[in-house]
Coordinates of C-alpha atoms in Angstrom, one line a residue:
M1 CA -155.9 53.7 -15.2
L2 CA -152.2 53.5 -14.3
C3 CA -152.9 51.9 -11.3
R4 CA -154.9 49.2 -12.7
L5 CA -151.9 48.8 -15.2
S6 CA -149.4 48.5 -12.4
V7 CA -151.2 45.7 -10.8
R8 CA -151.9 43.7 -13.9
W9 CA -148.3 43.8 -15.1
L10 CA -146.8 43.4 -12.0
R11 CA -148.9 41.1 -10.4
P12 CA -146.7 37.5 -9.6
R13 CA -147.6 34.6 -11.7
P14 CA -147.8 30.9 -10.5
A15 CA -145.7 30.1 -10.5
L16 CA -126.6 3.1 -32.7
Q17 CA -125.4 -0.5 -33.8
V18 CA -121.5 0.5 -35.3
R19 CA -120.2 -1.2 -38.6
V20 CA -116.5 -1.7 -38.1
L21 CA -114.4 -1.2 -41.3
D22 CA -111.5 -3.1 -42.0
P23 CA -108.4 -0.9 -41.2
S24 CA -106.5 -2.7 -44.1
L25 CA -109.2 -1.5 -46.4
A26 CA -109.0 1.9 -45.9
G27 CA -106.8 3.4 -48.4
A28 CA -107.1 0.5 -50.8
P29 CA -109.7 1.2 -53.6
A30 CA -111.9 -1.6 -54.9
G31 CA -112.1 -3.0 -58.1
G32 CA -108.2 -2.0 -59.1
A33 CA -109.0 1.5 -59.3
K34 CA -106.2 3.9 -59.1
S35 CA -105.3 5.6 -55.7
S36 CA -106.5 9.0 -55.1
A37 CA -104.0 11.9 -54.2
L38 CA -105.5 12.6 -50.9
P39 CA -103.9 13.8 -47.8
V40 CA -103.1 10.5 -45.4
W41 CA -105.9 11.9 -42.7
A42 CA -108.1 12.1 -45.4
V43 CA -107.9 8.4 -46.8
A44 CA -106.9 6.4 -43.4
S45 CA -109.6 4.7 -41.9
V46 CA -110.7 5.9 -38.4
S47 CA -111.4 2.7 -37.4
A48 CA -107.5 2.2 -37.2
V49 CA -108.0 4.3 -34.0
G50 CA -109.7 2.1 -31.1
P51 CA -113.1 3.1 -30.0
S52 CA -111.4 4.8 -26.8
G53 CA -109.2 6.6 -29.2
A54 CA -109.4 10.0 -30.8
G55 CA -111.2 8.8 -34.1
G56 CA -113.7 6.6 -32.3
W57 CA -116.4 9.5 -32.2
Y58 CA -116.0 9.8 -36.2
E59 CA -116.2 6.1 -36.7
A60 CA -119.6 5.9 -35.4
L61 CA -120.6 9.0 -37.2
A62 CA -119.4 8.0 -40.6
T63 CA -120.9 4.6 -39.9
S64 CA -124.2 6.1 -38.5
A65 CA -127.7 5.8 -39.6
P66 CA -128.1 9.3 -40.7
V67 CA -124.8 9.1 -42.8
Q68 CA -126.0 5.6 -44.2
S69 CA -129.3 7.2 -45.0
A70 CA -127.2 10.2 -46.9
E71 CA -125.3 7.7 -49.1
D72 CA -128.5 5.8 -49.9
V73 CA -130.1 9.3 -51.2
L74 CA -126.7 9.9 -53.4
L75 CA -126.9 6.3 -55.0
F76 CA -130.7 6.8 -55.5
A77 CA -130.0 9.8 -57.2
H78 CA -127.4 8.4 -59.5
T79 CA -129.1 5.3 -60.4
A80 CA -132.4 6.9 -61.2
S81 CA -130.9 9.9 -63.1
G82 CA -128.3 8.1 -65.2
L83 CA -126.4 11.1 -64.6
P84 CA -122.4 10.8 -64.1
W85 CA -121.7 11.5 -60.6
W86 CA -120.8 15.1 -60.9
G87 CA -124.5 15.4 -62.0
S88 CA -126.0 13.2 -59.3
I89 CA -124.0 15.4 -56.6
L90 CA -125.6 18.4 -58.1
L91 CA -128.8 17.2 -58.7
T92 CA -129.2 15.9 -54.9
T93 CA -127.9 19.2 -53.7
V94 CA -130.6 21.2 -55.4
A95 CA -133.2 18.7 -54.8
L96 CA -132.3 18.5 -51.0
R97 CA -132.3 22.4 -50.7
G98 CA -135.2 23.0 -52.7
A99 CA -137.2 20.5 -50.9
V100 CA -136.2 20.7 -47.2
T101 CA -134.1 24.4 -46.4
L102 CA -136.0 26.9 -49.0
P103 CA -139.5 26.0 -46.9
L104 CA -137.3 26.1 -43.9
A105 CA -135.9 29.4 -45.0
A106 CA -139.4 30.9 -45.9
Y107 CA -140.8 30.0 -42.6
Q108 CA -137.8 31.6 -40.7
H109 CA -138.3 34.9 -42.6
Y110 CA -142.2 34.5 -41.9
I111 CA -141.3 34.2 -38.0
L112 CA -138.7 36.8 -38.4
A113 CA -141.0 39.4 -40.2
K114 CA -143.7 38.7 -37.3
V115 CA -141.1 39.5 -34.7
E116 CA -140.1 42.6 -36.5
N117 CA -143.7 43.7 -36.7
L118 CA -144.0 43.6 -32.9
Q119 CA -141.3 45.8 -32.2
P120 CA -143.3 49.0 -32.1
E121 CA -145.9 47.3 -29.6
I122 CA -143.0 46.2 -27.5
K123 CA -141.4 49.5 -27.5
N124 CA -144.8 51.2 -26.5
I125 CA -145.1 48.6 -23.8
A126 CA -141.6 49.3 -22.2
R127 CA -142.2 53.1 -22.5
H128 CA -145.4 52.5 -20.2
L129 CA -144.2 49.6 -18.1
N130 CA -141.2 52.0 -17.0
Q131 CA -143.5 54.9 -15.9
E132 CA -145.3 52.1 -14.1
V133 CA -142.5 50.7 -12.2
A134 CA -141.3 54.2 -11.3
V135 CA -144.4 55.0 -9.9
R136 CA -144.5 51.7 -7.5
A137 CA -140.6 52.2 -6.8
H138 CA -141.7 55.7 -5.6
Q139 CA -144.8 54.2 -3.6
L140 CA -143.1 51.4 -1.9
G141 CA -139.5 52.7 -1.6
W142 CA -138.0 50.4 -4.1
S143 CA -134.3 50.6 -4.6
K144 CA -132.8 51.3 -8.1
R145 CA -131.7 47.7 -8.3
V146 CA -135.1 46.3 -7.2
A147 CA -137.0 48.7 -9.9
R148 CA -134.6 47.5 -12.6
L149 CA -135.0 43.9 -11.8
T150 CA -138.8 44.2 -11.5
Y151 CA -139.1 46.0 -14.9
L152 CA -137.0 43.7 -16.7
K153 CA -138.6 40.5 -15.3
T154 CA -141.9 41.8 -15.9
M155 CA -140.9 43.2 -19.8
R156 CA -139.6 39.7 -20.6
R157 CA -143.1 38.1 -19.4
L158 CA -145.0 40.7 -21.4
V159 CA -142.6 40.0 -24.3
S160 CA -143.1 36.1 -24.1
E161 CA -146.8 36.9 -24.0
L162 CA -147.0 38.7 -27.2
Y163 CA -144.7 36.2 -28.8
V164 CA -147.3 33.5 -27.6
R165 CA -149.9 35.5 -28.9
D166 CA -148.6 35.8 -32.3
N167 CA -147.3 32.3 -32.5
C168 CA -144.0 33.5 -33.4
H169 CA -141.1 32.7 -30.9
P170 CA -138.0 34.0 -32.2
F171 CA -136.2 30.3 -31.4
K172 CA -138.7 29.1 -34.3
A173 CA -136.4 31.1 -36.4
T174 CA -133.3 28.8 -35.8
V175 CA -135.2 25.7 -37.0
L176 CA -133.3 26.1 -40.6
V177 CA -129.9 25.9 -38.7
W178 CA -130.6 22.7 -36.9
I179 CA -132.1 20.6 -39.9
Q180 CA -129.4 22.4 -42.5
L181 CA -126.1 22.1 -40.8
P182 CA -126.6 18.4 -40.1
M183 CA -127.5 17.6 -43.1
W184 CA -124.7 19.3 -44.6
I185 CA -122.2 17.4 -42.5
F186 CA -123.9 14.1 -43.0
M187 CA -123.7 14.6 -46.8
S188 CA -120.1 15.6 -46.5
I189 CA -119.4 12.4 -44.6
A190 CA -121.5 10.2 -46.8
L191 CA -119.2 11.7 -49.7
R192 CA -116.0 11.3 -47.6
N193 CA -117.0 7.2 -47.3
F194 CA -117.4 7.1 -51.1
S195 CA -114.2 9.0 -52.0
T196 CA -112.1 6.8 -49.5
G197 CA -113.6 3.6 -50.6
A198 CA -115.3 3.3 -46.8
A199 CA -119.1 3.0 -48.4
H200 CA -120.6 -0.2 -50.1
S201 CA -120.4 -1.1 -53.4
E202 CA -123.4 0.1 -56.2
A203 CA -124.2 -2.8 -58.4
G204 CA -121.1 -4.8 -58.0
F205 CA -118.8 -2.0 -58.9
S206 CA -117.0 0.3 -56.3
V207 CA -118.5 3.7 -55.7
Q208 CA -114.7 5.2 -55.4
E209 CA -114.1 3.6 -58.8
Q210 CA -116.9 5.1 -60.4
L211 CA -115.7 8.6 -58.7
T212 CA -112.3 8.3 -60.5
T213 CA -113.9 9.0 -63.8
G214 CA -117.2 10.8 -62.4
G215 CA -116.1 14.6 -62.6
V216 CA -115.9 17.1 -65.6
L217 CA -114.1 19.7 -67.0
W218 CA -110.7 20.2 -64.7
F219 CA -111.8 17.7 -62.2
H220 CA -112.1 14.6 -63.4
D221 CA -111.3 12.5 -60.4
L222 CA -113.7 13.1 -57.8
T223 CA -111.6 11.7 -55.2
A224 CA -108.7 13.6 -55.9
L225 CA -108.2 16.9 -54.8
D226 CA -108.8 20.0 -56.8
A227 CA -105.1 20.7 -57.6
T228 CA -106.3 24.2 -59.5
W229 CA -107.7 25.6 -56.1
I230 CA -110.7 26.7 -58.4
L231 CA -113.6 24.6 -56.5
P232 CA -112.3 25.8 -52.7
V233 CA -112.1 29.4 -54.0
S234 CA -115.2 29.3 -55.3
V235 CA -117.1 28.1 -52.2
G236 CA -115.3 30.9 -50.1
V237 CA -116.2 33.6 -52.5
I238 CA -119.7 32.5 -52.8
N239 CA -119.8 32.2 -48.8
L240 CA -118.4 35.7 -48.4
L241 CA -120.8 37.0 -50.9
I242 CA -123.9 35.7 -48.7
V243 CA -122.2 37.1 -45.8
E244 CA -122.0 40.6 -47.2
I245 CA -125.3 40.4 -48.6
F246 CA -126.8 39.3 -45.1
A247 CA -124.5 42.0 -43.6
L248 CA -126.2 44.9 -46.0
Q249 CA -129.7 44.1 -44.7
K250 CA -128.7 45.2 -41.3
L251 CA -128.8 48.6 -40.7
G252 CA -127.6 50.0 -37.3
K253 CA -126.1 46.6 -36.1
S254 CA -125.1 46.2 -32.6
R255 CA -121.4 45.5 -31.8
F256 CA -122.3 41.9 -31.1
Q257 CA -124.0 41.5 -34.7
T258 CA -120.8 42.9 -36.1
Y259 CA -118.6 40.8 -34.1
I260 CA -120.6 37.5 -35.5
T261 CA -120.4 39.2 -39.2
H262 CA -116.8 39.5 -38.8
F263 CA -116.6 35.8 -37.2
V264 CA -118.5 34.4 -40.2
R265 CA -116.4 36.2 -42.5
A266 CA -113.3 34.7 -41.1
V267 CA -115.1 31.2 -41.4
S268 CA -115.9 31.8 -44.9
V269 CA -112.0 32.6 -45.9
L270 CA -111.0 29.5 -43.6
M271 CA -113.2 27.2 -45.8
I272 CA -111.0 27.6 -48.7
P273 CA -107.8 25.9 -47.4
I274 CA -110.3 23.2 -45.9
A275 CA -111.8 22.6 -49.0
A276 CA -108.6 22.3 -50.8
T277 CA -107.7 19.1 -48.6
V278 CA -110.8 17.0 -49.3
P279 CA -111.9 15.1 -52.1
S280 CA -113.4 17.1 -55.3
S281 CA -116.4 15.3 -54.7
I282 CA -116.9 17.1 -51.1
A283 CA -115.7 20.4 -52.4
L284 CA -118.2 20.2 -55.6
Y285 CA -121.2 19.3 -53.0
W286 CA -119.9 22.5 -50.7
L287 CA -119.7 24.5 -53.7
C288 CA -123.2 23.3 -55.1
S289 CA -124.7 24.1 -51.6
S290 CA -123.4 27.3 -51.2
F291 CA -124.4 28.5 -54.5
M292 CA -128.0 27.2 -53.7
G293 CA -127.8 29.3 -50.6
L294 CA -126.9 32.2 -52.3
S295 CA -129.9 31.7 -54.9
Q296 CA -132.1 30.8 -51.6
N297 CA -131.0 34.1 -50.1
L298 CA -131.8 36.6 -53.3
L299 CA -135.3 34.6 -53.7
L300 CA -136.4 35.1 -50.4
R301 CA -136.0 39.2 -51.0
S302 CA -138.3 38.7 -53.9
P303 CA -141.8 40.7 -52.9
R304 CA -143.6 38.3 -55.3
F305 CA -142.1 35.1 -53.7
R306 CA -142.8 36.9 -50.3
Q307 CA -146.2 37.2 -50.8
L308 CA -146.1 33.7 -52.3
C309 CA -145.1 32.6 -49.4
R310 CA -147.4 35.1 -47.1
I311 CA -144.7 36.5 -45.5
P312 CA -145.9 39.5 -43.9
L313 CA -144.8 43.1 -45.2
T314 CA -142.5 45.0 -42.8
K315 CA -141.1 48.5 -42.9
L316 CA -137.9 47.2 -44.2
D317 CA -139.3 45.5 -47.1
S318 CA -138.5 47.0 -50.6
D319 CA -140.5 46.9 -54.1
T320 CA -136.9 46.9 -55.5
P321 CA -134.8 44.7 -53.5
Y322 CA -132.2 43.6 -56.0
R323 CA -131.7 47.5 -57.1
D324 CA -131.2 48.6 -53.8
L325 CA -128.6 45.6 -53.3
L326 CA -126.8 46.6 -56.2
A327 CA -126.8 50.3 -55.0
A328 CA -125.7 49.4 -51.5
F329 CA -122.3 47.2 -52.8
H330 CA -121.8 50.0 -54.8
S331 CA -122.1 52.7 -51.9
K332 CA -120.2 50.3 -50.2
I333 CA -117.2 50.2 -52.3
I334 CA -117.2 53.8 -53.1
S335 CA -116.6 54.5 -49.4
R336 CA -113.8 51.9 -49.1
K337 CA -112.1 53.9 -52.0
S338 CA -112.5 57.0 -50.2
R339 CA -111.4 56.3 -47.2
T340 CA -108.1 54.8 -48.8
F341 CA -107.4 57.6 -50.5

């Protein structure tokens, strides 16, 4: 039986048109709107830099078809809903998150659940393959290096065959990132174009002029910075909360996963000063997007929602995920206090 397995496992296999903006109009609000309290770098049009200069790539991006499409989506939401601009930004964010990223996130969890359920079979194959390679190495006089390379090459092939069999290659779980990140960038640049007057007008009125009175609460002017830092700090806090929830899900993390977690924490903190240097319209979008991301993360922990999305059960699933999450947060806080004292 072992010989037949050896032969089967170790047998070799056959082998864009760009719109040019007038630099003189970069920081001048149309329609006599008041000037925005923005940093020079945020207001100055990058078209002032030649195509071969440092701003050429940004000019091409800011006038690209995806960014113009994002502008059209925002304008359509504002016109169709009749909401002020802060409400239109909120509505657009919720709609895009619900219609695009939520299904992709559910698909990501579906793929990862199937991969998780393959782990016992993968471990069993690894154990048997290790024994088979040891027998073959002894019979053929392989060195440890040759035996190790043979084991790794064969194991990769067998695991790949399992992924193909169950249609759950881990790379498919990254599709969310490849869609969500560009969408976030395009929406941010579209709002930046609106806030600096670099975008087209709506019904004869400058979008920038509408944004100066389109805010609410303490950020009435969506083209200005948030002097209170409430929006930037809120963005950072929610992003950190998402990172901590994700970290609590991973038990027995590898050193690499720990480094990645620390890196994402640092990026979340860095987003606070960055959000403080952009127009409030962008900071508001980032806040809405982060809040939807947090809600999406919590929703995908619900057993009923996972069942609705046909996400396979795994040994890591819990019937009381939210209670477990609170308990994990509580124990983490208690352990930190005990180490402090």
